[in-house]
Amino acid sequence: MNIVILGAGAIGSLFGALLSKHHNVLLLGRKPHVSAIQSNGLHIQGKTMFHEKISATDTVKDVSFDVDLLLLTVKSYDTIKAIKQAKPSISKNTIVLTFQNGLDNIEKLQSVISKNQILAGITTHGAVFKSPGVVHHTGIGRTIIGELDGTETKRLKNIVELFDEANVPIKISHNILKDIWQKAIINSSINPLTAIFQCKNGYLVENPILFHLVSCLCEESTNVAKSMGYTFTTKYLFEQTIQVINETFNNNSSMLQSVERKSQTEIDSINGKIVTFGRKNNISVLLNESVCFIIKRLYQ
Ligand SMILES: NC(=O)c1ccc[n+]([C@@H]2O[C@H](COP(=O)([O-])OP(=O)(O)OC[C@H]3O[C@@H](n4cnc5c(N)ncnc54)[C@H](OP(=O)(O)O)[C@@H]3O)[C@@H](O)[C@H]2O)c1
């Protein structure tokens, strides 16, 4: 299969490296990372150890083959720009699979490509970009993918096989849109608090005030999801959130990493979208509004 990784950063380079063992993979990323890979190969360290020559470029003009699968792994604020740039390499037969966090990526993709080309996935693998040419696989996680309408199609099964071959077990989701909401609710309850209070995930359960704020954010975000027709219970989502905090106790969330680097966060696609939907459906979103305000005021 011919695969392009659009956004060869942390998670994209990891998945690209693993898929390249059996398939033709081209990493599409930024110059320093691409140049380092072209000179010295790609180094994956940590839970996966990998050092291989792998094709990489910083321009879509180098995509000289028919792309069967495009993995979209840019941050959500880059989705529209990236997919527009890649459009010349996308044919009607190309499947575009997003592994991004946030509630607005599918909507953004649909403004540029046809809805029936889009698949969505969620992964709890952890990857951190260390330096050009080097990515750290920090945690082995779970990965699910699904058709937007929940059906179990042949192309979906083919992609599951592809990842299985690459030693990344994937499960099929029959309600990926709900799963994306679940991850967004969990992220909305953890990420901004760790970024505002500059703490590791685990501190959110150690500090009683932060623990209370996690619970309130989680309830508020869940109320918005319910107003959108997703049948969650607040208790279940809170338990899932605490489980994620415990599983990632010593991690710095991606939002904390972004603010430490003084780079843009994905807050608009997570808490920001929850605010938009909440306002539309007359659900109180005071806490989500507040964390959006603070993150933007302090760091953007
Ligand atoms: N890392 C993880 O463990 C993990 C796990 C699950 C889900 N996710 C989700 O996956 C997405 C990517 O996360 P990440 O941590 O891998 O981010 P990342 O390390 O920032 O990787 C994205 C890469 O794409 C590049 N990029 C942006 N626009 C591009 C374009 N038009 N053409 C080529 N390259 C482009 C970025 O370059 P610049 O930074 O220079 O713009 C960056 O190097 C996010 O939505 C994240 O929430 C990540």
mmCIF file of C-alpha atoms and ligand atoms in Angstrom:
data_model
loop_
_atom_site.group_PDB
_atom_site.id
_atom_site.type_symbol
_atom_site.label_atom_id
_atom_site.label_comp_id
_atom_site.label_asym_id
_atom_site.label_seq_id
_atom_site.Cartn_x
_atom_site.Cartn_y
_atom_site.Cartn_z
ATOM 1 C CA MET A 1 0.000 0.000 0.000
ATOM 2 C CA ASN A 2 1.159 3.567 -0.685
ATOM 3 C CA ILE A 3 0.913 5.604 2.497
ATOM 4 C CA VAL A 4 1.556 9.288 3.174
ATOM 5 C CA ILE A 5 1.914 10.573 6.722
ATOM 6 C CA LEU A 6 0.710 14.169 6.636
ATOM 7 C CA GLY A 7 2.332 15.776 9.687
ATOM 8 C CA ALA A 8 5.409 13.739 10.498
ATOM 9 C CA GLY A 9 5.833 14.867 14.084
ATOM 10 C CA ALA A 10 5.584 12.679 17.168
ATOM 11 C CA ILE A 11 2.703 10.277 16.508
ATOM 12 C CA GLY A 12 2.933 10.458 12.707
ATOM 13 C CA SER A 13 6.623 9.506 12.632
ATOM 14 C CA LEU A 14 5.987 6.628 15.044
ATOM 15 C CA PHE A 15 3.107 5.167 13.009
ATOM 16 C CA GLY A 16 4.933 5.871 9.744
ATOM 17 C CA ALA A 17 8.050 4.054 10.953
ATOM 18 C CA LEU A 18 6.057 1.002 12.021
ATOM 19 C CA LEU A 19 4.020 0.868 8.800
ATOM 20 C CA SER A 20 7.144 1.292 6.639
ATOM 21 C CA LYS A 21 8.312 -2.223 7.506
ATOM 22 C CA HIS A 22 5.745 -3.670 5.077
ATOM 23 C CA HIS A 23 4.557 -0.742 2.975
ATOM 24 C CA ASN A 24 5.691 2.210 0.910
ATOM 25 C CA VAL A 25 5.548 5.099 3.379
ATOM 26 C CA LEU A 26 6.394 8.738 2.742
ATOM 27 C CA LEU A 27 6.671 11.087 5.709
ATOM 28 C CA LEU A 28 5.516 14.618 4.938
ATOM 29 C CA GLY A 29 6.834 17.006 7.558
ATOM 30 C CA ARG A 30 8.933 20.044 8.319
ATOM 31 C CA LYS A 31 12.400 20.702 6.994
ATOM 32 C CA PRO A 32 14.634 20.097 10.064
ATOM 33 C CA HIS A 33 13.032 16.718 10.830
ATOM 34 C CA VAL A 34 12.887 15.735 7.155
ATOM 35 C CA SER A 35 16.543 16.721 6.538
ATOM 36 C CA ALA A 36 17.687 14.743 9.588
ATOM 37 C CA ILE A 37 15.745 11.675 8.399
ATOM 38 C CA GLN A 38 17.150 12.021 4.890
ATOM 39 C CA SER A 39 20.723 12.229 6.271
ATOM 40 C CA ASN A 40 20.665 9.817 9.198
ATOM 41 C CA GLY A 41 17.393 7.890 9.042
ATOM 42 C CA LEU A 42 14.583 7.990 11.589
ATOM 43 C CA HIS A 43 15.315 7.018 15.179
ATOM 44 C CA ILE A 44 12.402 5.808 17.321
ATOM 45 C CA GLN A 45 13.369 5.335 20.952
ATOM 46 C CA GLY A 46 11.607 4.183 24.107
ATOM 47 C CA LYS A 47 8.869 1.542 24.011
ATOM 48 C CA THR A 48 9.716 0.905 20.347
ATOM 49 C CA MET A 49 13.325 0.893 19.170
ATOM 50 C CA PHE A 50 13.717 1.529 15.466
ATOM 51 C CA HIS A 51 16.341 3.031 13.226
ATOM 52 C CA GLU A 52 15.666 2.902 9.524
ATOM 53 C CA LYS A 53 16.067 4.808 6.318
ATOM 54 C CA ILE A 54 12.581 5.994 5.464
ATOM 55 C CA SER A 55 11.388 8.361 2.740
ATOM 56 C CA ALA A 56 10.652 11.859 3.935
ATOM 57 C CA THR A 57 9.890 15.176 2.292
ATOM 58 C CA ASP A 58 8.716 18.647 3.154
ATOM 59 C CA THR A 59 6.787 19.194 -0.052
ATOM 60 C CA VAL A 60 3.718 17.533 -1.467
ATOM 61 C CA LYS A 61 5.307 17.894 -4.917
ATOM 62 C CA ASP A 62 7.431 14.843 -4.045
ATOM 63 C CA VAL A 63 4.379 12.596 -3.780
ATOM 64 C CA SER A 64 4.868 10.824 -7.094
ATOM 65 C CA PHE A 65 2.574 7.819 -6.545
ATOM 66 C CA ASP A 66 -1.149 7.165 -6.105
ATOM 67 C CA VAL A 67 -1.834 7.576 -2.405
ATOM 68 C CA ASP A 68 -3.968 4.742 -1.013
ATOM 69 C CA LEU A 69 -3.935 5.945 2.572
ATOM 70 C CA LEU A 70 -3.150 9.343 4.031
ATOM 71 C CA LEU A 71 -2.705 9.453 7.805
ATOM 72 C CA LEU A 72 -3.455 12.909 9.112
ATOM 73 C CA THR A 73 -1.340 13.650 12.170
ATOM 74 C CA VAL A 74 -0.954 17.414 12.264
ATOM 75 C CA LYS A 75 -2.250 19.320 15.293
ATOM 76 C CA SER A 76 -5.920 20.237 14.899
ATOM 77 C CA TYR A 77 -5.168 23.941 14.330
ATOM 78 C CA ASP A 78 -3.214 22.933 11.187
ATOM 79 C CA THR A 79 -5.848 20.614 9.705
ATOM 80 C CA ILE A 80 -7.310 22.879 7.034
ATOM 81 C CA LYS A 81 -4.004 24.268 5.814
ATOM 82 C CA ALA A 82 -2.386 20.820 5.698
ATOM 83 C CA ILE A 83 -5.220 19.065 3.857
ATOM 84 C CA LYS A 84 -5.473 21.914 1.333
ATOM 85 C CA GLN A 85 -1.729 21.642 0.683
ATOM 86 C CA ALA A 86 -1.970 17.880 0.273
ATOM 87 C CA LYS A 87 -5.067 18.016 -1.926
ATOM 88 C CA PRO A 88 -3.161 17.630 -5.240
ATOM 89 C CA SER A 89 -1.939 14.224 -4.038
ATOM 90 C CA ILE A 90 -5.392 13.051 -2.929
ATOM 91 C CA SER A 91 -7.492 11.199 -5.492
ATOM 92 C CA LYS A 92 -11.049 9.989 -5.068
ATOM 93 C CA ASN A 93 -9.629 6.585 -4.088
ATOM 94 C CA THR A 94 -7.436 7.951 -1.281
ATOM 95 C CA ILE A 95 -8.579 7.150 2.243
ATOM 96 C CA VAL A 96 -7.849 9.925 4.728
ATOM 97 C CA LEU A 97 -7.561 8.663 8.303
ATOM 98 C CA THR A 98 -7.293 11.247 11.059
ATOM 99 C CA PHE A 99 -5.672 10.311 14.363
ATOM 100 C CA GLN A 100 -5.994 13.803 15.782
ATOM 101 C CA ASN A 101 -7.502 14.938 19.045
ATOM 102 C CA GLY A 102 -10.300 17.473 19.060
ATOM 103 C CA LEU A 103 -13.911 17.840 18.000
ATOM 104 C CA ASP A 104 -13.534 19.772 14.777
ATOM 105 C CA ASN A 105 -11.157 17.817 12.527
ATOM 106 C CA ILE A 106 -13.780 15.873 10.599
ATOM 107 C CA GLU A 107 -15.805 19.012 9.950
ATOM 108 C CA LYS A 108 -12.632 20.761 8.740
ATOM 109 C CA LEU A 109 -11.687 17.836 6.485
ATOM 110 C CA GLN A 110 -15.161 17.744 4.991
ATOM 111 C CA SER A 111 -14.755 21.337 3.874
ATOM 112 C CA VAL A 112 -11.876 20.232 1.613
ATOM 113 C CA ILE A 113 -12.413 16.564 0.686
ATOM 114 C CA SER A 114 -15.366 14.265 0.279
ATOM 115 C CA LYS A 115 -16.910 12.873 3.471
ATOM 116 C CA ASN A 116 -16.841 9.308 2.162
ATOM 117 C CA GLN A 117 -13.027 9.385 2.002
ATOM 118 C CA ILE A 118 -12.687 10.119 5.710
ATOM 119 C CA LEU A 119 -12.057 7.590 8.463
ATOM 120 C CA ALA A 120 -11.346 8.546 12.050
ATOM 121 C CA GLY A 121 -9.233 7.007 14.738
ATOM 122 C CA ILE A 122 -8.135 7.517 18.296
ATOM 123 C CA THR A 123 -4.930 6.366 19.851
ATOM 124 C CA THR A 124 -3.668 6.448 23.411
ATOM 125 C CA HIS A 125 -0.122 5.609 22.334
ATOM 126 C CA GLY A 126 2.210 8.292 23.601
ATOM 127 C CA ALA A 127 4.913 9.833 21.423
ATOM 128 C CA VAL A 128 7.114 12.861 21.985
ATOM 129 C CA PHE A 129 9.176 14.688 19.387
ATOM 130 C CA LYS A 130 12.698 14.778 20.864
ATOM 131 C CA SER A 131 14.803 16.432 18.171
ATOM 132 C CA PRO A 132 14.970 16.390 14.367
ATOM 133 C CA GLY A 133 15.140 12.736 13.328
ATOM 134 C CA VAL A 134 14.341 11.429 16.817
ATOM 135 C CA VAL A 135 10.951 10.507 18.308
ATOM 136 C CA HIS A 136 10.359 8.925 21.707
ATOM 137 C CA HIS A 137 7.617 6.284 22.036
ATOM 138 C CA THR A 138 6.619 7.061 25.615
ATOM 139 C CA GLY A 139 3.656 4.784 26.134
ATOM 140 C CA ILE A 140 1.985 1.813 24.526
ATOM 141 C CA GLY A 141 -1.710 2.497 24.238
ATOM 142 C CA ARG A 142 -4.908 1.414 22.565
ATOM 143 C CA THR A 143 -5.984 2.388 19.067
ATOM 144 C CA ILE A 144 -9.425 2.300 17.475
ATOM 145 C CA ILE A 145 -10.641 3.347 14.054
ATOM 146 C CA GLY A 146 -14.045 3.588 12.499
ATOM 147 C CA GLU A 147 -16.175 4.649 9.579
ATOM 148 C CA LEU A 148 -18.055 7.859 10.341
ATOM 149 C CA ASP A 149 -21.383 6.017 9.906
ATOM 150 C CA GLY A 150 -20.292 3.127 12.141
ATOM 151 C CA THR A 151 -20.376 0.438 9.445
ATOM 152 C CA GLU A 152 -17.752 -2.288 9.226
ATOM 153 C CA THR A 153 -16.367 -1.952 5.724
ATOM 154 C CA LYS A 154 -13.722 -3.838 3.787
ATOM 155 C CA ARG A 155 -11.426 -0.797 3.675
ATOM 156 C CA LEU A 156 -11.661 -0.527 7.450
ATOM 157 C CA LYS A 157 -10.722 -4.192 7.879
ATOM 158 C CA ASN A 158 -7.804 -3.708 5.444
ATOM 159 C CA ILE A 159 -6.427 -0.889 7.587
ATOM 160 C CA VAL A 160 -6.811 -2.970 10.746
ATOM 161 C CA GLU A 161 -4.738 -5.696 9.029
ATOM 162 C CA LEU A 162 -2.157 -3.154 7.935
ATOM 163 C CA PHE A 163 -1.640 -1.966 11.510
ATOM 164 C CA ASP A 164 -1.700 -5.534 12.850
ATOM 165 C CA GLU A 165 1.211 -6.366 10.524
ATOM 166 C CA ALA A 166 3.016 -3.337 11.939
ATOM 167 C CA ASN A 167 2.499 -4.626 15.485
ATOM 168 C CA VAL A 168 -0.040 -1.948 16.332
ATOM 169 C CA PRO A 169 -3.213 -3.813 17.273
ATOM 170 C CA ILE A 170 -6.311 -1.836 16.337
ATOM 171 C CA LYS A 171 -9.949 -2.399 17.164
ATOM 172 C CA ILE A 172 -12.861 -1.346 15.022
ATOM 173 C CA SER A 173 -15.204 1.183 16.591
ATOM 174 C CA HIS A 174 -18.863 1.185 15.587
ATOM 175 C CA ASN A 175 -19.347 4.668 16.989
ATOM 176 C CA ILE A 176 -16.110 6.551 16.432
ATOM 177 C CA LEU A 177 -17.824 9.942 16.733
ATOM 178 C CA LYS A 178 -18.905 9.065 20.271
ATOM 179 C CA ASP A 179 -15.389 7.793 21.025
ATOM 180 C CA ILE A 180 -13.925 11.079 19.790
ATOM 181 C CA TRP A 181 -16.286 12.914 22.152
ATOM 182 C CA GLN A 182 -15.249 10.651 25.015
ATOM 183 C CA LYS A 183 -11.571 11.423 24.457
ATOM 184 C CA ALA A 184 -12.332 15.140 24.099
ATOM 185 C CA ILE A 185 -14.249 15.176 27.396
ATOM 186 C CA ILE A 186 -11.347 13.464 29.150
ATOM 187 C CA ASN A 187 -8.824 15.818 27.540
ATOM 188 C CA SER A 188 -10.998 18.842 28.385
ATOM 189 C CA SER A 189 -10.895 17.822 32.052
ATOM 190 C CA ILE A 190 -7.147 17.131 32.249
ATOM 191 C CA ASN A 191 -5.110 19.078 29.717
ATOM 192 C CA PRO A 192 -5.944 22.733 30.469
ATOM 193 C CA LEU A 193 -5.612 22.238 34.230
ATOM 194 C CA THR A 194 -2.141 20.694 33.860
ATOM 195 C CA ALA A 195 -1.136 23.557 31.566
ATOM 196 C CA ILE A 196 -2.503 26.288 33.841
ATOM 197 C CA PHE A 197 -1.086 24.772 37.036
ATOM 198 C CA GLN A 198 2.122 23.541 35.309
ATOM 199 C CA CYS A 199 1.833 20.067 36.778
ATOM 200 C CA LYS A 200 2.061 16.451 35.749
ATOM 201 C CA ASN A 201 -1.228 14.628 35.173
ATOM 202 C CA GLY A 202 -0.967 12.764 38.487
ATOM 203 C CA TYR A 203 -1.032 15.951 40.564
ATOM 204 C CA LEU A 204 -4.659 16.436 39.524
ATOM 205 C CA VAL A 205 -5.690 13.542 41.759
ATOM 206 C CA GLU A 206 -3.273 14.435 44.565
ATOM 207 C CA ASN A 207 -4.423 18.017 45.022
ATOM 208 C CA PRO A 208 -8.029 18.115 46.354
ATOM 209 C CA ILE A 209 -8.816 21.484 44.745
ATOM 210 C CA LEU A 210 -7.624 20.338 41.326
ATOM 211 C CA PHE A 211 -9.412 17.012 41.790
ATOM 212 C CA HIS A 212 -12.645 18.978 42.354
ATOM 213 C CA LEU A 213 -12.017 21.077 39.246
ATOM 214 C CA VAL A 214 -11.429 17.921 37.163
ATOM 215 C CA SER A 215 -14.753 16.578 38.349
ATOM 216 C CA CYS A 216 -16.617 19.859 37.588
ATOM 217 C CA LEU A 217 -15.040 20.215 34.114
ATOM 218 C CA CYS A 218 -15.820 16.602 33.326
ATOM 219 C CA GLU A 219 -19.461 17.027 34.364
ATOM 220 C CA GLU A 220 -19.846 20.214 32.348
ATOM 221 C CA SER A 221 -18.287 18.708 29.199
ATOM 222 C CA THR A 222 -20.383 15.559 29.588
ATOM 223 C CA ASN A 223 -23.550 17.670 29.836
ATOM 224 C CA VAL A 224 -22.655 19.265 26.506
ATOM 225 C CA ALA A 225 -22.036 15.849 24.909
ATOM 226 C CA LYS A 226 -25.418 14.661 26.186
ATOM 227 C CA SER A 227 -27.079 17.736 24.667
ATOM 228 C CA MET A 228 -25.515 16.665 21.347
ATOM 229 C CA GLY A 229 -27.245 13.290 21.628
ATOM 230 C CA TYR A 230 -24.372 11.184 22.997
ATOM 231 C CA THR A 231 -25.555 8.843 25.731
ATOM 232 C CA PHE A 232 -22.811 9.164 28.343
ATOM 233 C CA THR A 233 -23.214 9.098 32.085
ATOM 234 C CA THR A 234 -21.257 11.613 34.118
ATOM 235 C CA LYS A 235 -20.133 8.864 36.531
ATOM 236 C CA TYR A 236 -18.672 6.736 33.698
ATOM 237 C CA LEU A 237 -16.823 9.666 32.128
ATOM 238 C CA PHE A 238 -15.429 10.754 35.493
ATOM 239 C CA GLU A 239 -14.196 7.195 36.180
ATOM 240 C CA GLN A 240 -12.578 7.086 32.721
ATOM 241 C CA THR A 241 -10.912 10.456 33.339
ATOM 242 C CA ILE A 242 -9.462 9.311 36.663
ATOM 243 C CA GLN A 243 -8.276 6.083 35.005
ATOM 244 C CA VAL A 244 -6.434 8.078 32.324
ATOM 245 C CA ILE A 245 -4.864 10.305 34.991
ATOM 246 C CA ASN A 246 -3.677 7.246 36.894
ATOM 247 C CA GLU A 247 -2.342 5.574 33.726
ATOM 248 C CA THR A 248 -0.437 8.738 32.758
ATOM 249 C CA PHE A 249 0.462 9.800 36.309
ATOM 250 C CA ASN A 250 4.005 10.981 35.524
ATOM 251 C CA ASN A 251 3.274 12.428 32.075
ATOM 252 C CA ASN A 252 3.227 16.043 30.994
ATOM 253 C CA SER A 253 0.038 16.481 28.963
ATOM 254 C CA SER A 254 0.395 17.624 25.351
ATOM 255 C CA MET A 255 -1.109 20.987 26.316
ATOM 256 C CA LEU A 256 1.460 21.481 29.066
ATOM 257 C CA GLN A 257 4.223 20.547 26.605
ATOM 258 C CA SER A 258 2.870 23.107 24.127
ATOM 259 C CA VAL A 259 2.695 25.944 26.638
ATOM 260 C CA GLU A 260 6.190 25.123 27.898
ATOM 261 C CA ARG A 261 7.411 25.432 24.297
ATOM 262 C CA LYS A 262 5.329 28.617 23.973
ATOM 263 C CA SER A 263 3.582 27.041 20.986
ATOM 264 C CA GLN A 264 -0.085 26.942 20.052
ATOM 265 C CA THR A 265 -2.332 24.504 21.925
ATOM 266 C CA GLU A 266 -5.316 22.453 20.724
ATOM 267 C CA ILE A 267 -7.628 24.186 23.243
ATOM 268 C CA ASP A 268 -9.880 25.629 20.505
ATOM 269 C CA SER A 269 -10.617 22.125 19.178
ATOM 270 C CA ILE A 270 -11.240 20.637 22.633
ATOM 271 C CA ASN A 271 -12.637 23.000 25.288
ATOM 272 C CA GLY A 272 -13.337 25.675 22.658
ATOM 273 C CA LYS A 273 -15.646 23.405 20.660
ATOM 274 C CA ILE A 274 -17.362 22.265 23.870
ATOM 275 C CA VAL A 275 -18.071 25.940 24.625
ATOM 276 C CA THR A 276 -19.486 26.470 21.123
ATOM 277 C CA PHE A 277 -21.792 23.446 21.320
ATOM 278 C CA GLY A 278 -22.789 24.225 24.917
ATOM 279 C CA ARG A 279 -23.777 27.796 24.108
ATOM 280 C CA LYS A 280 -25.771 26.604 21.118
ATOM 281 C CA ASN A 281 -27.702 24.114 23.258
ATOM 282 C CA ASN A 282 -28.075 26.362 26.323
ATOM 283 C CA ILE A 283 -25.808 24.272 28.532
ATOM 284 C CA SER A 284 -23.633 26.036 31.106
ATOM 285 C CA VAL A 285 -20.000 26.071 29.945
ATOM 286 C CA LEU A 286 -18.553 28.518 32.452
ATOM 287 C CA LEU A 287 -15.579 26.359 33.413
ATOM 288 C CA ASN A 288 -14.679 25.434 29.846
ATOM 289 C CA GLU A 289 -14.931 29.123 28.924
ATOM 290 C CA SER A 290 -12.683 30.008 31.852
ATOM 291 C CA VAL A 291 -9.927 27.529 31.004
ATOM 292 C CA CYS A 292 -10.011 28.633 27.345
ATOM 293 C CA PHE A 293 -9.694 32.255 28.465
ATOM 294 C CA ILE A 294 -6.812 31.530 30.842
ATOM 295 C CA ILE A 295 -4.840 29.369 28.381
ATOM 296 C CA LYS A 296 -5.217 31.954 25.645
ATOM 297 C CA ARG A 297 -4.521 34.915 27.934
ATOM 298 C CA LEU A 298 -1.460 33.361 29.474
ATOM 299 C CA TYR A 299 0.120 31.537 26.599
ATOM 300 C CA GLN A 300 -1.048 32.720 23.194
HETATM 301 N N1 LIG B 1 1.840 12.637 20.387
HETATM 302 C C1 LIG B 1 0.977 11.806 20.919
HETATM 303 O O1 LIG B 1 1.322 11.003 21.789
HETATM 304 C C2 LIG B 1 -0.463 11.791 20.464
HETATM 305 C C3 LIG B 1 -1.294 10.736 20.890
HETATM 306 C C4 LIG B 1 -2.616 10.715 20.458
HETATM 307 C C5 LIG B 1 -3.107 11.722 19.626
HETATM 308 N N2 LIG B 1 -2.281 12.726 19.254
HETATM 309 C C6 LIG B 1 -2.850 13.757 18.380
HETATM 310 O O2 LIG B 1 -2.207 13.653 17.117
HETATM 311 C C7 LIG B 1 -2.053 14.963 16.521
HETATM 312 C C8 LIG B 1 -0.575 15.204 16.289
HETATM 313 O O3 LIG B 1 0.096 15.229 17.549
HETATM 314 P P1 LIG B 1 1.687 15.183 17.663
HETATM 315 O O4 LIG B 1 1.995 15.184 19.102
HETATM 316 O O5 LIG B 1 2.231 14.125 16.804
HETATM 317 O O6 LIG B 1 2.029 16.628 17.056
HETATM 318 P P2 LIG B 1 3.431 17.141 16.466
HETATM 319 O O7 LIG B 1 4.554 16.412 17.093
HETATM 320 O O8 LIG B 1 3.376 18.623 16.571
HETATM 321 O O9 LIG B 1 3.368 16.684 14.937
HETATM 322 C C9 LIG B 1 2.729 17.364 13.918
HETATM 323 C C10 LIG B 1 3.778 17.712 12.897
HETATM 324 O O10 LIG B 1 3.139 18.130 11.691
HETATM 325 C C11 LIG B 1 3.863 19.242 11.177
HETATM 326 N N3 LIG B 1 3.001 19.945 10.244
HETATM 327 C C12 LIG B 1 2.028 20.846 10.483
HETATM 328 N N4 LIG B 1 1.464 21.238 9.331
HETATM 329 C C13 LIG B 1 2.102 20.586 8.342
HETATM 330 C C14 LIG B 1 1.980 20.581 6.924
HETATM 331 N N5 LIG B 1 1.094 21.349 6.301
HETATM 332 N N6 LIG B 1 2.803 19.781 6.211
HETATM 333 C C15 LIG B 1 3.728 19.009 6.818
HETATM 334 N N7 LIG B 1 3.892 18.967 8.169
HETATM 335 C C16 LIG B 1 3.082 19.746 8.919
HETATM 336 C C17 LIG B 1 4.216 20.014 12.427
HETATM 337 O O11 LIG B 1 5.228 20.965 12.193
HETATM 338 P P3 LIG B 1 5.229 22.366 13.020
HETATM 339 O O12 LIG B 1 5.075 22.008 14.455
HETATM 340 O O13 LIG B 1 6.552 22.945 12.664
HETATM 341 O O14 LIG B 1 4.073 23.141 12.522
HETATM 342 C C18 LIG B 1 4.668 18.881 13.332
HETATM 343 O O15 LIG B 1 6.008 18.552 13.079
HETATM 344 C C19 LIG B 1 -2.686 15.938 17.532
HETATM 345 O O16 LIG B 1 -4.014 16.173 17.211
HETATM 346 C C20 LIG B 1 -2.597 15.181 18.854
HETATM 347 O O17 LIG B 1 -3.559 15.614 19.789
HETATM 348 C C21 LIG B 1 -0.970 12.793 19.632
#
